[in-house]
Coordinates of C-alpha atoms in Angstrom, one line a residue:
M1 CA 28.9 -42.3 -7.9
A2 CA 26.4 -40.2 -9.9
P3 CA 23.5 -38.7 -8.0
S4 CA 21.0 -40.7 -10.0
A5 CA 22.9 -44.0 -9.5
I6 CA 21.3 -47.1 -7.8
E7 CA 23.2 -48.9 -5.1
I8 CA 22.4 -52.5 -4.1
Q9 CA 23.2 -53.2 -0.5
G10 CA 23.3 -56.8 0.7
V11 CA 21.2 -57.8 3.7
D12 CA 21.9 -61.5 3.8
D13 CA 22.9 -64.3 1.4
T14 CA 19.5 -64.4 -0.4
H15 CA 18.2 -60.8 -0.1
A16 CA 19.2 -57.3 -1.0
T17 CA 17.9 -53.8 -0.5
T18 CA 17.9 -51.4 -3.3
L19 CA 19.0 -47.9 -2.1
F20 CA 18.3 -44.9 -4.3
E21 CA 20.5 -41.9 -3.8
P22 CA 18.7 -38.6 -3.1
L23 CA 18.1 -36.4 -6.1
S24 CA 20.8 -33.8 -6.6
V25 CA 21.0 -30.8 -9.0
N26 CA 23.4 -32.8 -11.2
G27 CA 21.0 -35.8 -11.3
V28 CA 17.9 -34.0 -12.7
L29 CA 18.5 -34.4 -16.4
A30 CA 19.3 -38.1 -16.0
R31 CA 16.1 -38.5 -14.0
R32 CA 14.1 -36.8 -16.7
A33 CA 15.6 -38.9 -19.4
K34 CA 14.4 -42.1 -17.7
G35 CA 10.9 -40.7 -16.9
P36 CA 7.8 -40.5 -19.0
P37 CA 7.6 -37.7 -21.6
L38 CA 6.2 -34.4 -20.4
A39 CA 2.5 -33.9 -21.2
R40 CA 2.3 -30.9 -23.6
G41 CA -1.3 -30.4 -24.6
V42 CA -4.1 -28.3 -23.1
A43 CA -5.1 -29.1 -19.5
P44 CA -3.3 -32.4 -19.3
F45 CA -3.7 -34.6 -16.3
T46 CA -0.6 -34.5 -14.1
N47 CA 0.7 -35.0 -10.6
S48 CA 4.0 -35.2 -8.8
D49 CA 4.3 -38.9 -9.1
F50 CA 5.3 -38.4 -12.7
F51 CA 8.4 -36.5 -11.6
K52 CA 9.5 -38.1 -8.3
G53 CA 12.3 -40.6 -8.0
P54 CA 11.7 -44.1 -6.5
Q55 CA 10.6 -43.9 -2.9
T56 CA 11.8 -47.4 -2.0
N57 CA 11.9 -48.3 1.7
K58 CA 10.0 -45.2 2.7
P59 CA 6.7 -45.6 4.7
K60 CA 3.5 -44.2 3.4
A61 CA 1.9 -41.3 5.2
R62 CA -0.8 -42.1 7.8
R63 CA -4.4 -41.5 6.8
W64 CA -6.1 -38.3 7.9
D65 CA -9.8 -39.2 7.5
D66 CA -10.6 -37.9 11.0
L67 CA -8.9 -34.5 10.3
L68 CA -10.9 -33.7 7.1
N69 CA -14.1 -31.9 7.7
Q70 CA -17.4 -32.6 6.0
E71 CA -16.9 -30.2 3.2
A72 CA -13.5 -31.7 2.3
K73 CA -14.9 -35.3 2.4
A74 CA -17.9 -34.3 0.3
R75 CA -16.0 -32.9 -2.6
K76 CA -16.1 -34.9 -5.9
P77 CA -13.8 -34.7 -8.9
S78 CA -14.9 -32.1 -11.4
S79 CA -16.7 -33.8 -14.3
L80 CA -15.2 -31.3 -16.9
K81 CA -11.7 -31.5 -15.5
G82 CA -11.9 -35.3 -15.4
A83 CA -12.8 -35.5 -19.1
A84 CA -9.5 -33.9 -20.0
K85 CA -7.8 -37.3 -19.6
Y86 CA -9.2 -38.3 -22.9
L87 CA -7.6 -35.5 -24.8
K88 CA -4.4 -37.4 -25.1
N89 CA -6.1 -40.1 -27.2
P90 CA -4.6 -40.0 -30.7
G91 CA -7.0 -38.6 -33.3
L92 CA -9.6 -37.6 -30.8
I93 CA -11.8 -34.6 -31.8
S94 CA -13.1 -32.8 -28.8
L95 CA -16.6 -31.3 -28.8
G96 CA -17.1 -31.9 -25.1
G97 CA -15.2 -29.2 -23.4
G98 CA -15.5 -25.4 -23.2
L99 CA -11.8 -24.8 -24.2
P100 CA -11.7 -21.7 -26.5
S101 CA -9.6 -21.9 -29.7
S102 CA -6.2 -20.4 -29.3
E103 CA -6.5 -18.6 -32.7
H104 CA -8.7 -16.1 -30.8
F105 CA -6.2 -15.4 -28.1
P106 CA -4.9 -11.8 -28.9
I107 CA -1.4 -12.5 -27.7
D108 CA 1.0 -14.0 -30.2
R109 CA 4.3 -13.6 -28.4
I110 CA 5.8 -12.5 -25.1
D111 CA 9.5 -11.6 -24.7
I112 CA 11.1 -11.4 -21.3
K113 CA 14.6 -10.4 -20.4
V114 CA 16.1 -12.2 -17.5
P115 CA 19.5 -12.4 -15.7
Q116 CA 22.0 -15.1 -16.4
P117 CA 23.7 -16.6 -13.4
P118 CA 25.7 -15.3 -11.6
H119 CA 25.0 -11.8 -13.0
F120 CA 21.8 -11.0 -11.1
S121 CA 21.8 -7.3 -10.5
E122 CA 19.5 -4.9 -12.4
Q123 CA 22.5 -3.4 -14.2
E124 CA 24.0 -6.7 -15.1
T125 CA 20.6 -7.9 -16.4
A126 CA 20.3 -4.8 -18.6
E127 CA 23.8 -5.3 -20.0
S128 CA 24.0 -9.1 -20.3
G129 CA 20.5 -10.5 -19.7
V130 CA 19.1 -13.0 -22.1
V131 CA 15.8 -12.5 -23.9
K132 CA 13.4 -15.5 -23.8
S133 CA 10.6 -15.6 -26.3
I134 CA 7.3 -17.3 -25.7
G135 CA 5.3 -17.9 -28.8
K136 CA 1.7 -19.1 -29.3
H137 CA 2.6 -22.3 -31.2
D138 CA 6.1 -23.2 -29.9
I139 CA 5.1 -26.8 -29.2
A140 CA 3.7 -27.4 -32.7
N141 CA 6.8 -25.7 -34.2
G142 CA 9.2 -27.9 -32.2
E143 CA 10.5 -24.8 -30.3
G144 CA 9.5 -25.7 -26.7
V145 CA 7.5 -27.9 -24.4
Y146 CA 5.1 -25.1 -23.3
D147 CA 3.6 -22.3 -25.3
L148 CA 0.9 -19.6 -25.2
S149 CA -1.8 -21.8 -26.8
V150 CA -1.5 -24.0 -23.7
A151 CA -0.7 -21.4 -21.0
L152 CA -3.5 -19.0 -22.0
N153 CA -6.1 -21.8 -21.9
Y154 CA -7.7 -23.6 -19.0
G155 CA -5.6 -25.9 -16.9
Q156 CA -5.8 -28.6 -14.3
G157 CA -6.2 -27.9 -10.6
T158 CA -2.7 -29.2 -10.0
G159 CA -1.1 -26.6 -12.2
A160 CA 0.9 -27.0 -15.4
P161 CA 3.1 -30.1 -15.6
Q162 CA 6.0 -28.0 -16.9
L163 CA 6.2 -26.0 -13.7
L164 CA 4.9 -28.8 -11.4
R165 CA 7.8 -30.9 -12.5
F166 CA 10.3 -28.2 -11.5
V167 CA 8.9 -27.6 -8.0
T168 CA 8.6 -31.3 -7.4
E169 CA 12.2 -31.8 -8.2
H170 CA 13.2 -28.8 -6.2
T171 CA 11.3 -30.1 -3.2
E172 CA 13.0 -33.5 -3.5
I173 CA 16.5 -31.9 -3.8
V174 CA 16.0 -29.5 -0.8
H175 CA 13.8 -31.5 1.6
Q176 CA 13.8 -35.2 0.7
P177 CA 10.5 -35.9 2.5
P178 CA 11.0 -39.1 4.5
Y179 CA 7.7 -40.8 3.5
A180 CA 6.8 -42.2 0.1
D181 CA 3.5 -40.7 -1.1
W182 CA 4.2 -37.0 -0.9
Q183 CA 3.0 -34.7 -3.7
C184 CA 3.1 -31.1 -4.7
I185 CA 0.3 -28.9 -6.1
L186 CA 0.6 -25.4 -7.5
N187 CA -1.6 -22.7 -6.2
P188 CA -2.1 -18.9 -6.6
G189 CA -0.2 -17.8 -3.5
S190 CA 0.1 -19.2 0.1
T191 CA -2.7 -16.9 1.4
A192 CA -5.1 -18.7 -0.9
A193 CA -3.6 -22.1 0.0
I194 CA -4.0 -21.4 3.7
D195 CA -7.6 -20.5 3.1
V196 CA -8.2 -23.8 1.4
A197 CA -6.4 -25.7 4.2
L198 CA -8.7 -24.0 6.8
R199 CA -11.7 -24.9 4.8
M200 CA -10.5 -28.5 4.6
F201 CA -9.6 -29.1 8.2
T202 CA -11.7 -26.8 10.5
E203 CA -15.4 -26.4 11.4
R204 CA -17.1 -23.4 12.8
G205 CA -16.3 -23.3 16.6
D206 CA -12.8 -24.9 16.2
A207 CA -9.5 -23.4 17.4
I208 CA -6.1 -23.5 15.8
L209 CA -2.7 -23.0 17.4
T210 CA -0.2 -20.4 16.2
E211 CA 2.5 -18.2 17.6
E212 CA 1.4 -15.6 20.1
Y213 CA 2.3 -12.9 17.5
A214 CA 1.3 -14.3 14.1
F215 CA 0.9 -13.5 10.4
C216 CA -2.3 -11.5 10.7
S217 CA -3.7 -12.7 7.3
T218 CA -4.0 -16.2 8.6
V219 CA -5.7 -15.1 11.8
E220 CA -8.0 -12.9 9.8
S221 CA -8.8 -15.7 7.4
A222 CA -9.8 -18.0 10.2
A223 CA -11.9 -15.5 12.2
P224 CA -14.9 -15.2 9.8
M225 CA -15.0 -19.0 9.5
G226 CA -15.7 -19.1 13.2
V227 CA -12.3 -20.4 14.1
Q228 CA -10.4 -18.8 16.9
S229 CA -6.6 -18.5 17.0
I230 CA -4.8 -19.6 20.2
G231 CA -1.4 -17.9 20.6
I232 CA 1.6 -19.9 22.0
K233 CA 4.1 -17.9 24.0
M234 CA 7.4 -17.3 22.2
D235 CA 11.1 -16.6 22.8
A236 CA 13.9 -15.7 20.4
E237 CA 13.5 -19.0 18.6
G238 CA 9.8 -18.7 18.1
L239 CA 7.0 -20.7 19.7
L240 CA 7.8 -22.6 22.9
P241 CA 7.0 -26.4 22.6
S242 CA 6.6 -26.6 26.4
E243 CA 3.9 -23.9 26.3
M244 CA 2.2 -25.7 23.4
D245 CA 2.2 -28.9 25.3
N246 CA 0.8 -27.2 28.4
I247 CA -2.0 -25.6 26.4
L248 CA -3.0 -29.0 24.8
S249 CA -2.6 -31.0 28.0
S250 CA -4.8 -28.7 30.0
W251 CA -7.3 -27.9 27.3
D252 CA -10.8 -27.3 28.7
P253 CA -13.5 -26.6 26.1
S254 CA -15.7 -24.8 28.7
A255 CA -12.9 -22.3 29.2
R256 CA -12.4 -21.9 25.5
G257 CA -15.9 -20.9 24.3
G258 CA -16.8 -24.5 23.7
S259 CA -14.0 -25.1 21.2
P260 CA -12.7 -28.7 21.1
K261 CA -9.1 -29.5 21.5
P262 CA -7.2 -28.0 18.5
K263 CA -6.0 -30.3 15.8
L264 CA -4.0 -27.8 13.7
L265 CA -0.8 -25.8 14.3
Y266 CA 0.0 -22.9 11.9
T267 CA 3.6 -21.8 12.2
V268 CA 6.2 -19.8 10.3
P269 CA 9.5 -21.5 11.3
S270 CA 12.0 -19.3 9.5
G271 CA 12.1 -15.5 9.8
Q272 CA 8.6 -15.6 11.4
N273 CA 6.3 -12.8 10.5
P274 CA 6.1 -10.5 12.5
T275 CA 8.9 -11.3 15.1
G276 CA 11.7 -12.4 12.8
A277 CA 12.3 -15.4 15.0
T278 CA 13.8 -18.6 13.5
Q279 CA 13.3 -22.0 15.0
G280 CA 16.5 -24.0 15.4
L281 CA 16.8 -27.6 14.5
Q282 CA 16.1 -28.9 18.0
R283 CA 13.2 -26.5 18.5
R284 CA 11.7 -27.9 15.3
R285 CA 12.2 -31.5 16.4
D286 CA 10.6 -30.6 19.8
I287 CA 7.6 -29.0 18.1
Y288 CA 7.1 -32.0 15.9
A289 CA 7.3 -34.3 18.9
V290 CA 4.6 -32.3 20.7
C291 CA 2.5 -32.6 17.6
Q292 CA 2.9 -36.3 17.5
K293 CA 2.0 -36.6 21.2
H294 CA -1.2 -34.7 20.7
D295 CA -1.9 -35.8 17.1
I296 CA -1.7 -32.2 15.7
Y297 CA -1.5 -31.6 12.0
I298 CA 1.1 -28.9 11.0
L299 CA 0.7 -26.1 8.5
E300 CA 4.3 -25.1 7.8
D301 CA 4.3 -21.7 6.1
E302 CA 7.8 -21.0 4.8
P303 CA 8.1 -18.0 2.5
Y304 CA 11.4 -17.0 4.0
F305 CA 13.1 -20.4 4.2
F306 CA 15.8 -19.5 1.7
L307 CA 16.4 -16.1 3.3
Q308 CA 18.2 -17.6 6.3
M309 CA 21.3 -15.6 7.2
A310 CA 24.5 -15.8 9.2
P311 CA 24.5 -14.2 12.6
Y312 CA 24.8 -10.4 12.9
E313 CA 28.3 -9.7 14.2
G314 CA 27.8 -6.2 15.4
L315 CA 28.1 -2.6 14.2
G316 CA 30.2 -2.2 11.1
S317 CA 31.2 -5.9 10.9
P318 CA 32.0 -7.2 7.4
L319 CA 29.6 -9.4 5.7
P320 CA 30.3 -13.2 5.9
P321 CA 31.3 -14.9 2.7
A322 CA 28.6 -16.4 0.5
P323 CA 28.3 -20.2 0.5
A324 CA 30.9 -21.6 -1.9
S325 CA 28.7 -24.3 -3.3
H326 CA 25.1 -25.5 -3.5
A327 CA 25.8 -28.2 -1.0
E328 CA 27.2 -25.7 1.5
F329 CA 24.2 -23.4 1.0
L330 CA 21.6 -26.2 1.5
S331 CA 23.4 -27.6 4.5
S332 CA 23.5 -24.1 6.1
L333 CA 19.7 -24.0 6.2
V334 CA 17.8 -25.2 9.3
P335 CA 16.1 -28.4 8.0
S336 CA 12.4 -28.0 7.4
L337 CA 9.6 -29.7 9.3
L338 CA 8.7 -31.4 6.1
S339 CA 12.2 -33.0 6.0
M340 CA 11.6 -34.7 9.4
D341 CA 7.9 -35.6 8.7
V342 CA 7.8 -39.4 9.1
D343 CA 4.0 -39.3 9.5
G344 CA 2.8 -37.1 6.7
R345 CA 1.4 -34.7 9.2
V346 CA 3.0 -31.5 7.6
M347 CA 1.4 -29.4 4.9
R348 CA 4.2 -27.2 3.7
F349 CA 3.5 -23.9 1.9
D350 CA 6.3 -22.6 -0.4
S351 CA 5.9 -19.5 -2.5
F352 CA 7.7 -17.5 -5.2
S353 CA 6.4 -14.3 -3.7
K354 CA 9.5 -13.5 -1.5
I355 CA 12.1 -15.2 -3.7
I356 CA 11.0 -14.2 -7.2
A357 CA 8.1 -11.7 -7.2
P358 CA 4.7 -11.6 -5.3
G359 CA 2.9 -10.5 -8.5
T360 CA 3.4 -14.0 -10.0
R361 CA 0.7 -15.2 -7.6
T362 CA 2.3 -18.6 -7.8
A363 CA 3.2 -21.0 -4.9
W364 CA 3.0 -24.7 -4.1
V365 CA 1.9 -27.0 -1.4
T366 CA 3.6 -30.2 -0.4
A367 CA 1.6 -32.8 1.6
S368 CA 0.6 -36.5 1.5
E369 CA -1.2 -37.9 -1.6
Q370 CA -4.5 -38.1 0.3
I371 CA -4.4 -34.4 1.3
V372 CA -3.2 -33.2 -2.1
E373 CA -6.0 -35.1 -3.7
R374 CA -8.6 -33.3 -1.5
F375 CA -6.8 -30.0 -2.1
T376 CA -7.1 -30.5 -5.8
R377 CA -10.8 -31.2 -5.6
H378 CA -11.2 -27.8 -3.9
H379 CA -9.0 -26.1 -6.5
E380 CA -11.0 -27.5 -9.4
L381 CA -14.1 -25.6 -8.3
S382 CA -12.5 -22.4 -7.0
T383 CA -9.2 -20.7 -8.0
Q384 CA -8.4 -23.7 -10.3
N385 CA -4.7 -22.9 -10.8
P386 CA -2.2 -20.0 -10.9
S387 CA -2.3 -17.7 -13.9
G388 CA -1.1 -19.4 -17.0
I389 CA 1.0 -16.4 -18.0
S390 CA 2.8 -16.5 -14.6
Q391 CA 3.4 -20.2 -14.9
I392 CA 4.9 -20.1 -18.4
I393 CA 7.1 -17.1 -17.4
L394 CA 8.4 -18.9 -14.3
H395 CA 9.0 -22.0 -16.5
K396 CA 11.0 -20.0 -19.0
L397 CA 13.0 -18.4 -16.2
L398 CA 13.6 -21.3 -13.8
D399 CA 13.7 -24.3 -16.1
E400 CA 14.8 -23.2 -19.5
T401 CA 17.1 -20.4 -18.5
W402 CA 18.5 -21.1 -15.0
G403 CA 17.9 -24.8 -14.3
H404 CA 18.1 -26.0 -10.7
A405 CA 21.7 -24.9 -10.4
G406 CA 21.0 -21.4 -11.5
F407 CA 17.9 -21.1 -9.2
L408 CA 20.1 -22.1 -6.2
D409 CA 22.7 -19.5 -7.4
W410 CA 19.9 -16.9 -7.4
L411 CA 18.8 -17.9 -3.9
I412 CA 22.4 -17.7 -2.6
D413 CA 22.7 -14.2 -4.1
L414 CA 19.3 -13.2 -2.6
R415 CA 20.5 -14.3 0.8
V416 CA 23.6 -12.1 0.4
Q417 CA 21.5 -9.1 -0.6
Y418 CA 19.0 -9.5 2.3
T419 CA 21.9 -10.0 4.7
K420 CA 23.3 -6.6 3.6
R421 CA 19.8 -5.0 4.1
R422 CA 19.4 -6.6 7.5
N423 CA 22.8 -5.4 8.6
V424 CA 22.1 -1.8 7.5
L425 CA 19.0 -1.8 9.6
L426 CA 20.7 -3.4 12.7
D427 CA 23.7 -1.0 12.4
A428 CA 21.2 1.9 12.4
C429 CA 19.4 0.4 15.5
E430 CA 22.8 0.2 17.3
K431 CA 23.5 3.9 16.4
C432 CA 20.0 5.4 16.7
L433 CA 17.7 3.6 19.1
P434 CA 17.8 4.5 22.8
K435 CA 18.8 1.2 24.5
S436 CA 17.4 2.5 27.8
V437 CA 13.9 1.7 26.4
A438 CA 14.5 -0.4 23.2
T439 CA 15.8 -3.9 22.9
W440 CA 15.9 -6.5 20.1
D441 CA 17.1 -9.8 18.8
P442 CA 18.8 -9.6 15.4
P443 CA 16.8 -11.7 12.9
M444 CA 18.4 -14.8 11.4
A445 CA 16.1 -15.0 8.5
G446 CA 13.3 -13.3 6.6
M447 CA 12.5 -9.6 6.2
F448 CA 11.4 -8.4 9.6
H449 CA 12.9 -6.9 12.7
W450 CA 11.0 -7.0 16.0
V451 CA 11.7 -4.2 18.4
T452 CA 10.7 -4.3 22.1
V453 CA 10.0 -1.0 23.7
H454 CA 9.9 -1.0 27.6
A455 CA 7.2 1.3 28.8
R456 CA 8.0 1.4 32.5
S457 CA 10.0 4.7 32.2
H458 CA 7.2 6.5 30.3
P459 CA 6.8 9.9 31.9
S460 CA 3.0 9.5 32.4
L461 CA 3.5 6.7 34.9
T462 CA 4.7 9.0 37.6
T463 CA 1.7 11.3 37.2
D464 CA -2.0 11.1 38.2
S465 CA -2.9 10.1 34.7
P466 CA -0.7 7.2 33.7
K467 CA -1.1 5.8 30.3
S468 CA -1.9 2.1 29.4
I469 CA 0.2 -0.1 27.2
I470 CA -2.0 0.4 24.2
E471 CA -2.0 4.2 24.7
I472 CA 1.8 4.3 24.9
E473 CA 1.9 2.1 21.8
E474 CA -0.3 4.6 19.9
E475 CA 1.7 7.5 21.1
V476 CA 4.9 6.0 19.8
F477 CA 3.2 5.1 16.5
Q478 CA 1.9 8.6 16.0
A479 CA 5.2 10.1 17.0
G480 CA 6.8 8.1 14.2
I481 CA 4.2 9.2 11.7
E482 CA 4.8 12.8 12.7
R483 CA 8.6 12.3 12.0
G484 CA 8.0 10.6 8.7
V485 CA 8.4 6.9 9.5
L486 CA 5.7 4.1 9.4
I487 CA 6.3 1.2 11.8
S488 CA 3.8 -1.6 12.5
K489 CA 2.2 -2.0 15.9
G490 CA 2.7 -5.3 17.6
T491 CA -0.9 -5.5 18.6
W492 CA -1.9 -5.8 15.0
F493 CA -0.3 -9.2 15.0
R494 CA -1.3 -10.7 18.3
A495 CA -3.1 -13.9 17.6
E496 CA -5.8 -13.5 20.3
G497 CA -6.2 -9.7 19.7
P498 CA -4.8 -7.0 21.9
G499 CA -6.1 -8.7 25.0
P500 CA -6.3 -7.4 28.6
H501 CA -2.5 -6.7 28.6
A502 CA -3.1 -3.8 26.3
D503 CA -5.2 -2.0 28.8
T504 CA -2.9 -2.5 31.7
I505 CA -0.8 0.3 33.2
P506 CA 2.8 -0.8 33.5
K507 CA 4.6 -0.3 36.8
A508 CA 6.9 2.7 36.8
G509 CA 10.6 2.1 37.1
P510 CA 14.0 3.5 36.1
A511 CA 15.2 3.3 32.5
G512 CA 18.1 1.1 31.6
G513 CA 19.1 -2.4 32.5
H514 CA 17.5 -4.1 29.5
T515 CA 19.4 -6.4 27.2
H516 CA 19.5 -7.0 23.5
T517 CA 21.3 -9.6 21.4
V518 CA 24.4 -9.3 19.2
N519 CA 25.7 -12.5 17.5
G520 CA 23.5 -14.7 19.7
Q521 CA 24.9 -13.2 22.9
K522 CA 22.8 -11.2 25.3
R523 CA 24.3 -7.7 26.0
D524 CA 23.4 -5.0 28.4
V525 CA 23.3 -1.4 27.3
E526 CA 27.0 -1.0 27.8
G527 CA 27.7 -4.0 25.6
N528 CA 28.7 -6.4 28.5
S529 CA 27.9 -10.0 28.1
K530 CA 24.9 -11.3 30.1
D531 CA 23.7 -14.9 30.5
V532 CA 20.0 -14.7 30.1
M533 CA 17.7 -17.8 29.7
L534 CA 14.9 -16.8 27.4
N535 CA 11.3 -17.7 28.2
G536 CA 9.3 -14.7 26.9
T537 CA 9.4 -12.8 23.7
N538 CA 12.6 -11.1 22.8
G539 CA 15.1 -10.9 25.6
H540 CA 13.1 -11.5 28.8
A541 CA 14.2 -14.0 31.4
N542 CA 12.4 -17.1 32.5
G543 CA 9.7 -17.3 35.2
D544 CA 6.7 -15.0 35.4
G545 CA 8.6 -11.9 34.5
N546 CA 11.9 -10.7 33.1
E547 CA 15.3 -9.8 34.2
N548 CA 14.0 -6.4 35.2
G549 CA 11.4 -7.6 37.7
V550 CA 8.4 -6.7 35.6
G551 CA 5.9 -9.6 36.0
Y552 CA 3.1 -10.5 33.7
D553 CA 0.6 -8.5 35.5
G554 CA 2.8 -5.4 35.2
D555 CA 4.3 -6.4 31.8
D556 CA 5.8 -3.3 30.3
R557 CA 6.7 -4.7 26.8
I558 CA 5.4 -3.0 23.7
Y559 CA 6.4 -4.3 20.3
F560 CA 6.9 -2.8 16.9
R561 CA 7.7 -4.5 13.6
T562 CA 10.1 -2.9 11.1
T563 CA 11.2 -4.3 7.7
F564 CA 14.4 -4.1 5.7
A565 CA 12.8 -5.6 2.5
A566 CA 11.9 -2.7 0.3
A567 CA 13.4 0.7 1.2
S568 CA 16.9 1.6 0.1
S569 CA 19.8 1.4 2.5
E570 CA 19.8 5.1 2.9
Q571 CA 16.0 5.2 3.6
V572 CA 16.3 2.3 6.1
A573 CA 19.0 4.1 8.1
E574 CA 17.0 7.4 8.0
A575 CA 13.8 5.6 9.0
I576 CA 15.4 4.0 12.0
S577 CA 16.9 7.4 13.0
R578 CA 13.4 8.9 12.9
F579 CA 12.1 6.0 15.0
G580 CA 14.8 6.7 17.5
D581 CA 13.8 10.4 17.6
A582 CA 10.2 9.4 18.1
L583 CA 11.2 7.2 21.1
R584 CA 13.3 9.9 22.6
A585 CA 10.4 12.4 22.3
V586 CA 7.8 10.1 23.8
F587 CA 10.0 9.0 26.7
Q588 CA 11.6 12.4 27.1
I589 CA 15.1 11.1 26.7
E590 CA 17.8 13.7 26.1

């Protein structure tokens, strides 16, 4: 049966239920042929409902009136943006808007050279890439559905319909949201979108939940709004649902500076920044269940969703084969929170920054119709929409050149390339980092690697002037700089700031005995298997301390974030070697 086919399932002798198969890559063109024509003028009204398939038998999202703050509720539609709906009237001459004439745009044509699937490398693109031309009057000349006369002019707060159609179809193919009234909206990057979300859902004095170590831009966006970030303890799969439940169940405003019980969770489920942790399927289900229990709305930030990788198999192991089909690739991904969102309580942030290029400043949000409508009202009077040049270039690349099949081919290739990079870094860690003081869990997604340094064998701890956690962290950081490697301090990412732990002096103890993970299995420094139940961040046993007997009050863990995203393989290996040299110098390891 074709992916766009309709199946009628009998219920009884007099009734039937119409079942629509989920959209697939092969069903996109048939879907488009049955839908309304794509709006092609300047600043046309659009939304995802123009491009979605039938949502029969799906419930509508619940209402979130109590979640929206006064600013979000007070926003009205833009009078000028609203007038654009009349521009489609045949024969209408507009003297009402402030749209400049395209004859005064000083750009007549843009040519871009892009790869053709499956030949994605720089060299292949140079040799066999295709040149796509974008003219000023392609629509009028019958040469396209999007041109510079439109892209260089003002647009709607939802973004251009040409690109919105693509991301709506992509969202339906990948996530199949289980409620009916979901929509997408384009925006100029997830950082901007998160800022809008915080301005919609929080008031000064509120608190939001996030991972104990979190994406610092979100924490730093919330802080000047008077919103404090509450860190949830983590393990190798990210935030712990039981810890989240405990925080919410025992919430005492008087102990939290007067903040009411949080109503927002911000989380990065795949390849979390900075720890590299990836939530498994059951972990995501458990997190969603806790959010249902306490009526928490979820901000699901997923820039690394498609950079999920096979497990690291150990030093020198061959790369696993790439997925053989689109279906195999998509089924290998841990399902999103959006895909299990029966309530409409997830606002998902997707972005082209990590999977195409950050300079496009183009991303999209998926949420319920009510929330997207309020988001649009904010957009209309602030950032408005992503750059028109970025939108039309992405349209030419994704829709006109690759299509959904080519885009998935690109994502599969990107996964392979980042897996290679990750393995280079992990091989270097196995070779170069002193395991008597350094442990790690190989990341299963994203761009980041989180290294735990155990401070208890620091030489100062046996002297009359022992150093604190934060002093040892700074010493390691500076030792790296002196040897020509920049690594990020873990305290930069702690949701609640460095905290009292940073000033503690760890208890002195012998080096060794720590564990790290290879292929999901805890190993001691000799490579022997260990059965360790995680309950702290990165390789520490359950209870109040870890397998080495260092309790919370004497916690000796220091964290550093490294990345395998940008530097060459040779540079990554050399940088880790320098990091290892820095650790040996600081801890006086021969």
